[in-house]
mmCIF file of C-alpha atoms and ligand atoms in Angstrom:
data_model
loop_
_atom_site.group_PDB
_atom_site.id
_atom_site.type_symbol
_atom_site.label_atom_id
_atom_site.label_comp_id
_atom_site.label_asym_id
_atom_site.label_seq_id
_atom_site.Cartn_x
_atom_site.Cartn_y
_atom_site.Cartn_z
ATOM 1 C CA UNK A 24 105.674 48.063 -99.782
ATOM 2 C CA UNK A 25 106.752 51.314 -100.787
ATOM 3 C CA UNK A 26 105.406 53.392 -98.502
ATOM 4 C CA UNK A 27 107.368 51.614 -95.174
ATOM 5 C CA UNK A 28 110.665 52.166 -96.663
ATOM 6 C CA UNK A 29 110.322 55.759 -96.475
ATOM 7 C CA UNK A 30 108.422 58.833 -97.491
ATOM 8 C CA UNK A 31 110.869 59.286 -100.016
ATOM 9 C CA UNK A 32 110.933 55.724 -102.177
ATOM 10 C CA UNK A 33 107.090 55.968 -101.677
ATOM 11 C CA UNK A 34 106.428 58.973 -103.352
ATOM 12 C CA UNK A 35 108.764 58.444 -105.748
ATOM 13 C CA UNK A 36 107.436 55.305 -107.240
ATOM 14 C CA UNK A 37 104.074 56.416 -106.787
ATOM 15 C CA UNK A 38 102.155 56.803 -110.088
ATOM 16 C CA UNK A 39 101.254 59.960 -111.046
ATOM 17 C CA UNK A 40 104.015 61.597 -109.827
ATOM 18 C CA UNK A 41 104.251 63.139 -112.951
ATOM 19 C CA UNK A 42 101.535 65.024 -112.931
ATOM 20 C CA UNK A 43 102.504 66.027 -109.614
ATOM 21 C CA UNK A 44 105.916 67.132 -109.747
ATOM 22 C CA UNK A 45 104.073 69.358 -113.195
ATOM 23 C CA UNK A 46 101.494 71.224 -110.785
ATOM 24 C CA UNK A 47 104.142 71.989 -108.210
ATOM 25 C CA UNK A 48 106.700 73.757 -110.790
ATOM 26 C CA UNK A 49 103.416 75.350 -112.952
ATOM 27 C CA UNK A 50 102.245 76.017 -109.409
ATOM 28 C CA UNK A 51 105.975 77.285 -108.630
ATOM 29 C CA UNK A 52 106.258 79.498 -111.798
ATOM 30 C CA UNK A 53 102.814 81.225 -111.247
ATOM 31 C CA UNK A 54 103.837 82.354 -107.899
ATOM 32 C CA UNK A 55 106.825 84.237 -109.123
ATOM 33 C CA UNK A 56 105.321 86.139 -111.787
ATOM 34 C CA UNK A 57 102.449 86.818 -109.458
ATOM 35 C CA UNK A 58 104.074 89.073 -107.078
ATOM 36 C CA UNK A 59 105.495 90.899 -110.163
ATOM 37 C CA UNK A 60 101.963 91.007 -111.494
ATOM 38 C CA UNK A 61 100.509 92.610 -108.429
ATOM 39 C CA UNK A 62 98.181 89.796 -107.490
ATOM 40 C CA UNK A 63 98.370 89.886 -104.287
ATOM 41 C CA UNK A 64 96.175 91.734 -101.837
ATOM 42 C CA UNK A 65 96.117 91.857 -98.029
ATOM 43 C CA UNK A 66 92.821 91.508 -95.482
ATOM 44 C CA UNK A 67 92.566 92.594 -92.443
ATOM 45 C CA UNK A 68 90.520 91.316 -89.849
ATOM 46 C CA UNK A 69 89.723 93.008 -86.090
ATOM 47 C CA UNK A 70 90.993 92.584 -83.158
ATOM 48 C CA UNK A 71 88.878 93.015 -79.765
ATOM 49 C CA UNK A 72 89.316 93.810 -76.338
ATOM 50 C CA UNK A 73 86.543 91.684 -74.773
ATOM 51 C CA UNK A 74 86.763 93.631 -71.683
ATOM 52 C CA UNK A 75 85.996 97.004 -73.673
ATOM 53 C CA UNK A 76 84.452 95.491 -76.738
ATOM 54 C CA UNK A 77 86.334 97.875 -78.434
ATOM 55 C CA UNK A 78 88.105 97.305 -81.351
ATOM 56 C CA UNK A 79 92.013 97.119 -81.240
ATOM 57 C CA UNK A 80 93.514 96.554 -83.941
ATOM 58 C CA UNK A 81 93.442 94.526 -87.073
ATOM 59 C CA UNK A 82 95.642 91.046 -88.409
ATOM 60 C CA UNK A 83 96.645 91.365 -91.755
ATOM 61 C CA UNK A 84 96.129 88.227 -94.371
ATOM 62 C CA UNK A 85 97.789 87.530 -97.190
ATOM 63 C CA UNK A 86 95.562 87.131 -100.503
ATOM 64 C CA UNK A 87 96.233 85.491 -104.155
ATOM 65 C CA UNK A 88 94.034 86.318 -106.354
ATOM 66 C CA UNK A 89 95.224 84.120 -109.027
ATOM 67 C CA UNK A 90 94.010 84.990 -112.489
ATOM 68 C CA UNK A 91 93.874 81.275 -113.439
ATOM 69 C CA UNK A 92 93.534 79.782 -110.247
ATOM 70 C CA UNK A 93 91.673 81.727 -108.927
ATOM 71 C CA UNK A 94 91.526 83.124 -105.364
ATOM 72 C CA UNK A 95 94.468 80.275 -103.549
ATOM 73 C CA UNK A 96 93.860 80.579 -100.059
ATOM 74 C CA UNK A 97 97.279 81.201 -98.157
ATOM 75 C CA UNK A 98 98.187 77.793 -96.515
ATOM 76 C CA UNK A 99 98.399 76.231 -100.199
ATOM 77 C CA UNK A 100 100.766 78.755 -101.178
ATOM 78 C CA UNK A 101 102.757 80.385 -98.072
ATOM 79 C CA UNK A 102 104.528 77.067 -97.313
ATOM 80 C CA UNK A 103 105.429 76.385 -100.773
ATOM 81 C CA UNK A 104 106.266 80.707 -101.366
ATOM 82 C CA UNK A 105 108.814 79.876 -98.629
ATOM 83 C CA UNK A 106 110.476 76.574 -99.224
ATOM 84 C CA UNK A 107 111.141 78.200 -102.657
ATOM 85 C CA UNK A 108 112.276 81.648 -101.838
ATOM 86 C CA UNK A 109 109.514 83.451 -102.600
ATOM 87 C CA UNK A 110 108.373 84.951 -98.792
ATOM 88 C CA UNK A 111 111.217 87.079 -98.677
ATOM 89 C CA UNK A 112 109.984 89.652 -101.119
ATOM 90 C CA UNK A 113 106.786 89.286 -100.154
ATOM 91 C CA UNK A 114 107.188 88.736 -96.821
ATOM 92 C CA UNK A 115 108.921 92.733 -96.878
ATOM 93 C CA UNK A 116 105.588 93.695 -99.062
ATOM 94 C CA UNK A 117 102.906 92.439 -97.258
ATOM 95 C CA UNK A 118 104.945 93.987 -94.251
ATOM 96 C CA UNK A 119 105.159 97.728 -96.164
ATOM 97 C CA UNK A 120 101.610 97.519 -97.747
ATOM 98 C CA UNK A 121 99.966 96.484 -93.594
ATOM 99 C CA UNK A 122 102.235 100.025 -92.104
ATOM 100 C CA UNK A 123 101.267 101.453 -94.873
ATOM 101 C CA UNK A 124 97.241 100.578 -94.440
ATOM 102 C CA UNK A 125 96.964 101.475 -91.098
ATOM 103 C CA UNK A 126 98.717 104.601 -91.303
ATOM 104 C CA UNK A 127 96.295 105.658 -92.162
ATOM 105 C CA UNK A 128 93.837 104.406 -89.345
ATOM 106 C CA UNK A 129 93.022 106.081 -85.964
ATOM 107 C CA UNK A 130 95.758 106.046 -83.531
ATOM 108 C CA UNK A 131 96.788 103.824 -80.828
ATOM 109 C CA UNK A 132 95.241 100.689 -83.017
ATOM 110 C CA UNK A 133 97.125 98.245 -83.932
ATOM 111 C CA UNK A 134 98.765 96.372 -86.965
ATOM 112 C CA UNK A 135 99.364 92.431 -86.422
ATOM 113 C CA UNK A 136 101.515 90.845 -89.655
ATOM 114 C CA UNK A 137 102.638 87.244 -90.256
ATOM 115 C CA UNK A 138 105.819 86.511 -90.253
ATOM 116 C CA UNK A 139 107.347 83.137 -91.181
ATOM 117 C CA UNK A 140 110.332 81.777 -90.068
ATOM 118 C CA UNK A 141 112.461 81.804 -93.586
ATOM 119 C CA UNK A 142 112.015 85.602 -93.697
ATOM 120 C CA UNK A 143 113.623 86.388 -89.952
ATOM 121 C CA UNK A 144 116.523 83.667 -90.952
ATOM 122 C CA UNK A 145 116.798 86.019 -94.066
ATOM 123 C CA UNK A 146 119.305 87.687 -91.747
ATOM 124 C CA UNK A 147 117.444 91.093 -93.147
ATOM 125 C CA UNK A 148 114.405 91.004 -91.253
ATOM 126 C CA UNK A 149 114.903 93.735 -88.719
ATOM 127 C CA UNK A 150 116.417 96.100 -91.721
ATOM 128 C CA UNK A 151 113.292 95.353 -93.809
ATOM 129 C CA UNK A 152 110.987 96.190 -90.020
ATOM 130 C CA UNK A 153 112.888 99.146 -89.654
ATOM 131 C CA UNK A 154 112.700 100.306 -93.367
ATOM 132 C CA UNK A 155 108.377 99.561 -93.081
ATOM 133 C CA UNK A 156 107.913 101.344 -90.424
ATOM 134 C CA UNK A 157 110.076 104.323 -91.699
ATOM 135 C CA UNK A 158 108.361 104.825 -94.735
ATOM 136 C CA UNK A 159 104.176 104.557 -93.511
ATOM 137 C CA UNK A 160 105.403 106.812 -90.802
ATOM 138 C CA UNK A 161 103.477 103.782 -88.276
ATOM 139 C CA UNK A 162 105.419 103.688 -84.662
ATOM 140 C CA UNK A 163 106.819 100.214 -83.735
ATOM 141 C CA UNK A 164 104.686 99.943 -81.314
ATOM 142 C CA UNK A 165 101.669 99.614 -83.444
ATOM 143 C CA UNK A 166 103.392 97.014 -84.876
ATOM 144 C CA UNK A 167 103.104 93.027 -83.587
ATOM 145 C CA UNK A 168 104.232 90.618 -85.982
ATOM 146 C CA UNK A 169 103.210 86.961 -85.325
ATOM 147 C CA UNK A 170 105.245 84.702 -84.967
ATOM 148 C CA UNK A 171 105.030 80.480 -84.623
ATOM 149 C CA UNK A 172 107.059 78.034 -82.738
ATOM 150 C CA UNK A 173 109.351 77.053 -85.550
ATOM 151 C CA UNK A 174 110.487 80.062 -85.584
ATOM 152 C CA UNK A 175 111.714 79.681 -81.760
ATOM 153 C CA UNK A 176 112.839 76.242 -83.008
ATOM 154 C CA UNK A 177 115.553 77.574 -84.335
ATOM 155 C CA UNK A 178 118.647 76.822 -82.919
ATOM 156 C CA UNK A 179 121.341 79.672 -84.655
ATOM 157 C CA UNK A 180 121.171 83.263 -82.547
ATOM 158 C CA UNK A 181 120.190 84.666 -85.806
ATOM 159 C CA UNK A 182 116.563 84.547 -85.003
ATOM 160 C CA UNK A 183 116.259 85.182 -81.173
ATOM 161 C CA UNK A 184 119.406 87.853 -81.703
ATOM 162 C CA UNK A 185 116.898 89.701 -84.438
ATOM 163 C CA UNK A 186 113.768 88.967 -82.315
ATOM 164 C CA UNK A 187 115.442 90.879 -79.188
ATOM 165 C CA UNK A 188 116.844 94.217 -81.381
ATOM 166 C CA UNK A 189 113.326 93.949 -82.933
ATOM 167 C CA UNK A 190 111.712 94.208 -79.865
ATOM 168 C CA UNK A 191 113.837 96.655 -77.568
ATOM 169 C CA UNK A 192 112.763 99.213 -80.830
ATOM 170 C CA UNK A 193 109.138 98.769 -79.052
ATOM 171 C CA UNK A 194 107.786 96.206 -82.337
ATOM 172 C CA UNK A 195 106.146 93.497 -80.113
ATOM 173 C CA UNK A 196 105.476 89.765 -80.568
ATOM 174 C CA UNK A 197 103.554 87.715 -80.687
ATOM 175 C CA UNK A 198 102.993 83.805 -80.661
ATOM 176 C CA UNK A 199 100.571 82.502 -83.003
ATOM 177 C CA UNK A 200 98.344 79.184 -82.884
ATOM 178 C CA UNK A 201 99.930 78.544 -79.692
ATOM 179 C CA UNK A 202 98.813 74.497 -78.068
ATOM 180 C CA UNK A 203 99.081 73.109 -81.435
ATOM 181 C CA UNK A 204 102.838 72.400 -81.748
ATOM 182 C CA UNK A 205 105.643 70.422 -79.600
ATOM 183 C CA UNK A 206 106.350 72.418 -76.362
ATOM 184 C CA UNK A 207 105.189 75.819 -76.614
ATOM 185 C CA UNK A 208 105.911 75.923 -73.110
ATOM 186 C CA UNK A 209 109.404 75.727 -73.956
ATOM 187 C CA UNK A 210 109.340 78.209 -76.512
ATOM 188 C CA UNK A 211 107.685 80.596 -73.958
ATOM 189 C CA UNK A 212 111.476 80.987 -71.426
ATOM 190 C CA UNK A 213 113.700 80.625 -74.445
ATOM 191 C CA UNK A 214 111.507 84.379 -75.572
ATOM 192 C CA UNK A 215 109.548 86.829 -73.689
ATOM 193 C CA UNK A 216 106.483 87.262 -75.719
ATOM 194 C CA UNK A 217 104.018 89.304 -75.291
ATOM 195 C CA UNK A 218 101.154 88.556 -76.722
ATOM 196 C CA UNK A 219 100.049 84.591 -77.050
ATOM 197 C CA UNK A 220 97.242 83.745 -79.273
ATOM 198 C CA UNK A 221 95.423 80.816 -78.022
ATOM 199 C CA UNK A 222 95.224 77.966 -81.773
ATOM 200 C CA UNK A 223 91.287 78.473 -82.828
ATOM 201 C CA UNK A 224 90.949 74.678 -82.593
ATOM 202 C CA UNK A 225 91.223 74.930 -79.255
ATOM 203 C CA UNK A 226 88.066 77.576 -79.038
ATOM 204 C CA UNK A 227 85.756 75.581 -82.011
ATOM 205 C CA UNK A 228 86.503 72.864 -78.902
ATOM 206 C CA UNK A 229 85.224 74.789 -75.724
ATOM 207 C CA UNK A 230 82.950 72.644 -75.367
ATOM 208 C CA UNK A 231 84.664 69.899 -74.166
ATOM 209 C CA UNK A 232 85.126 70.084 -70.565
ATOM 210 C CA UNK A 233 89.144 69.186 -71.232
ATOM 211 C CA UNK A 234 89.361 71.747 -73.610
ATOM 212 C CA UNK A 235 88.036 74.693 -71.488
ATOM 213 C CA UNK A 236 90.084 73.772 -68.752
ATOM 214 C CA UNK A 237 93.108 74.326 -71.251
ATOM 215 C CA UNK A 238 91.999 77.398 -72.611
ATOM 216 C CA UNK A 239 91.236 78.290 -68.243
ATOM 217 C CA UNK A 240 94.751 77.163 -68.124
ATOM 218 C CA UNK A 241 96.585 79.136 -70.723
ATOM 219 C CA UNK A 242 94.852 82.524 -70.044
ATOM 220 C CA UNK A 243 96.330 82.116 -65.912
ATOM 221 C CA UNK A 244 99.235 81.439 -68.024
ATOM 222 C CA UNK A 245 98.845 85.113 -69.723
ATOM 223 C CA UNK A 246 97.334 86.411 -66.970
ATOM 224 C CA UNK A 247 100.711 85.144 -64.742
ATOM 225 C CA UNK A 248 103.444 86.423 -67.249
ATOM 226 C CA UNK A 249 102.432 89.523 -67.863
ATOM 227 C CA UNK A 250 101.262 88.955 -71.529
ATOM 228 C CA UNK A 251 97.911 89.656 -73.607
ATOM 229 C CA UNK A 252 96.202 86.359 -74.004
ATOM 230 C CA UNK A 253 94.448 86.468 -77.869
ATOM 231 C CA UNK A 254 91.905 83.838 -79.152
ATOM 232 C CA UNK A 255 91.582 82.666 -82.567
ATOM 233 C CA UNK A 256 88.151 81.513 -83.981
ATOM 234 C CA UNK A 257 85.568 82.516 -82.539
ATOM 235 C CA UNK A 258 82.494 82.378 -84.159
ATOM 236 C CA UNK A 259 79.911 82.400 -81.329
ATOM 237 C CA UNK A 260 78.458 84.286 -78.331
ATOM 238 C CA UNK A 261 78.691 81.289 -76.261
ATOM 239 C CA UNK A 262 82.251 80.880 -76.785
ATOM 240 C CA UNK A 263 82.507 84.404 -76.980
ATOM 241 C CA UNK A 264 80.919 84.773 -72.607
ATOM 242 C CA UNK A 265 82.818 82.362 -71.831
ATOM 243 C CA UNK A 266 86.685 83.407 -72.669
ATOM 244 C CA UNK A 267 84.745 86.834 -71.253
ATOM 245 C CA UNK A 268 83.995 84.571 -68.116
ATOM 246 C CA UNK A 269 87.253 83.828 -67.812
ATOM 247 C CA UNK A 270 89.042 86.956 -67.905
ATOM 248 C CA UNK A 271 90.593 86.528 -71.519
ATOM 249 C CA UNK A 272 91.845 89.624 -72.554
ATOM 250 C CA UNK A 273 91.260 89.529 -76.687
ATOM 251 C CA UNK A 274 88.988 88.652 -79.462
ATOM 252 C CA UNK A 275 89.172 87.200 -83.113
ATOM 253 C CA UNK A 276 86.964 85.580 -85.085
ATOM 254 C CA UNK A 277 83.876 85.822 -87.038
ATOM 255 C CA UNK A 278 81.567 86.914 -84.335
ATOM 256 C CA UNK A 279 83.862 89.983 -83.923
ATOM 257 C CA UNK A 280 84.734 90.868 -87.886
ATOM 258 C CA UNK A 281 85.674 88.771 -90.427
ATOM 259 C CA UNK A 282 88.962 89.529 -92.637
ATOM 260 C CA UNK A 283 88.485 92.472 -94.390
ATOM 261 C CA UNK A 284 89.191 94.940 -97.197
ATOM 262 C CA UNK A 285 91.193 97.657 -95.992
ATOM 263 C CA UNK A 286 88.745 100.006 -96.949
ATOM 264 C CA UNK A 287 86.371 98.719 -94.939
ATOM 265 C CA UNK A 288 88.122 97.293 -91.940
ATOM 266 C CA UNK A 289 89.273 101.265 -91.764
ATOM 267 C CA UNK A 290 85.925 102.521 -91.630
ATOM 268 C CA UNK A 291 84.637 99.640 -88.763
ATOM 269 C CA UNK A 292 87.901 100.688 -86.865
ATOM 270 C CA UNK A 293 86.672 104.780 -87.407
ATOM 271 C CA UNK A 294 83.167 103.676 -85.947
ATOM 272 C CA UNK A 295 84.604 101.127 -83.004
ATOM 273 C CA UNK A 296 88.108 102.138 -82.058
ATOM 274 C CA UNK A 297 88.413 102.438 -78.394
ATOM 275 C CA UNK A 298 90.661 105.581 -78.575
ATOM 276 C CA UNK A 299 89.668 109.158 -79.579
ATOM 277 C CA UNK A 300 91.330 109.921 -82.704
ATOM 278 C CA UNK A 301 93.664 112.535 -81.633
ATOM 279 C CA UNK A 302 93.793 116.023 -84.246
HETATM 280 P P1 C2E B 160 96.599 82.982 -88.958
HETATM 281 O O1 C2E B 160 97.928 84.113 -88.444
HETATM 282 O O2 C2E B 160 96.441 81.876 -87.526
HETATM 283 O O3 C2E B 160 95.457 83.607 -89.237
HETATM 284 C C1 C2E B 160 94.183 83.211 -88.831
HETATM 285 C C2 C2E B 160 93.483 82.487 -89.464
HETATM 286 O O4 C2E B 160 92.299 81.910 -88.848
HETATM 287 C C3 C2E B 160 93.272 83.367 -91.580
HETATM 288 O O5 C2E B 160 93.075 82.478 -92.384
HETATM 289 C C4 C2E B 160 91.845 83.611 -90.725
HETATM 290 O O6 C2E B 160 90.933 84.136 -91.560
HETATM 291 C C5 C2E B 160 91.285 82.694 -90.202
HETATM 292 N N1 C2E B 160 90.199 83.048 -89.361
HETATM 293 C C6 C2E B 160 89.448 83.911 -87.924
HETATM 294 N N2 C2E B 160 88.390 83.635 -87.805
HETATM 295 C C7 C2E B 160 88.123 82.365 -87.918
HETATM 296 C C8 C2E B 160 86.639 82.409 -87.305
HETATM 297 O O7 C2E B 160 86.280 82.304 -86.747
HETATM 298 N N3 C2E B 160 86.566 81.095 -87.519
HETATM 299 C C9 C2E B 160 87.720 80.291 -88.998
HETATM 300 N N4 C2E B 160 87.118 78.788 -89.506
HETATM 301 N N5 C2E B 160 88.420 80.627 -89.251
HETATM 302 C C10 C2E B 160 88.706 82.256 -88.666
HETATM 303 P P2 C2E B 160 93.399 82.570 -92.815
HETATM 304 O O8 C2E B 160 93.556 84.011 -93.914
HETATM 305 O O9 C2E B 160 93.350 81.830 -94.080
HETATM 306 O O10 C2E B 160 95.571 82.086 -93.243
HETATM 307 C C11 C2E B 160 95.676 81.548 -93.078
HETATM 308 C C12 C2E B 160 97.188 81.147 -92.576
HETATM 309 O O11 C2E B 160 98.129 81.548 -93.317
HETATM 310 C C13 C2E B 160 97.370 82.329 -91.040
HETATM 311 O O12 C2E B 160 96.797 82.114 -89.978
HETATM 312 C C14 C2E B 160 98.791 82.005 -91.211
HETATM 313 O O13 C2E B 160 99.477 81.750 -90.842
HETATM 314 C C15 C2E B 160 99.041 82.671 -92.826
HETATM 315 N N6 C2E B 160 99.527 83.655 -93.062
HETATM 316 C C16 C2E B 160 98.377 84.186 -94.172
HETATM 317 N N7 C2E B 160 99.405 85.422 -94.366
HETATM 318 C C17 C2E B 160 100.002 85.355 -93.565
HETATM 319 C C18 C2E B 160 101.355 86.838 -94.452
HETATM 320 O O14 C2E B 160 101.170 87.433 -94.580
HETATM 321 N N8 C2E B 160 101.994 86.452 -94.090
HETATM 322 C C19 C2E B 160 102.640 84.712 -93.363
HETATM 323 N N9 C2E B 160 103.922 84.058 -93.322
HETATM 324 N N10 C2E B 160 101.426 84.117 -93.084
HETATM 325 C C20 C2E B 160 100.390 84.099 -93.305
HETATM 326 MG MG1 MG B 161 98.435 85.025 -87.128
HETATM 327 MG MG1 MG B 162 96.847 81.323 -85.968
HETATM 328 MG MG1 MG B 163 98.007 79.371 -88.886
#
């Protein structure tokens, strides 16, 4: 079988490949135009401190409202945007937009922004973060950058240098989707992060004894390292109860709040923010 000769060979002879190539080109073309046409938007999902029940910030999540395709989920377009390099200007837009929105939130609330490895490798990333902070007036310690271990897998020192530079400014670094990668523990040694986000696949399966043991251990690991642990994808009271009992610091998920428009999240944050508004 062609399949056993390697992925490229297999794909090359697959019937319907023409159609696949054409569909992919069309997606790339639409994506390239989408930034210019302002088809992207950010939703914001609240993050809660479990012990106090207070909302401590929100994560910006990108949405593509394509006139032709409808609402395209980020998992379908971010990887393509990374491959064609569009993620650099797109990520820069997201950073600036997220900071601008967060500038209107009650003081002390954090804004979390997802960042792709391609952006950090570009070499211009630190500059665009500094510029987004200056433009919006958001203090560095209110910005949290969510990276995945693919960022830390990069061997070049551009990445570590950039992360260190940002951290020295006070920007916080969170390790997203923790636990599903290849060697998450190794990356924790290579770069000390401020936050670990336990991937939602673990929370979904928390009824399983072994999964519960893993989650408990990651929570303990965070405590030992002095790193905030956030559980992603919390959907039920039972999950939240487990996390509370185990001393997990933060929770994020549909139970606490779904990703919402900037105006709706601002209202929620004002009613549930732990930190009193000043002035
Ligand atoms: P992520 O950063 O791990 O974001 C969390 C994802 O889980 C979001 O999916 C969110 O809507 C979803 N989620 C939150 N709570 C729950 C829950 O209780 N149950 C379930 N089933 N899902 C929940 P979304 O918005 O589709 O984003 C998917 C991924 O796309 C993100 O995963 C992130 O890796 C990437 N992404 C999103 N926005 C950006 C961006 O601006 N830049 C980059 N580079 N990546 C982004
Ligand atoms: Mg994230
Ligand atoms: Mg995640
Ligand atoms: Mg993810």
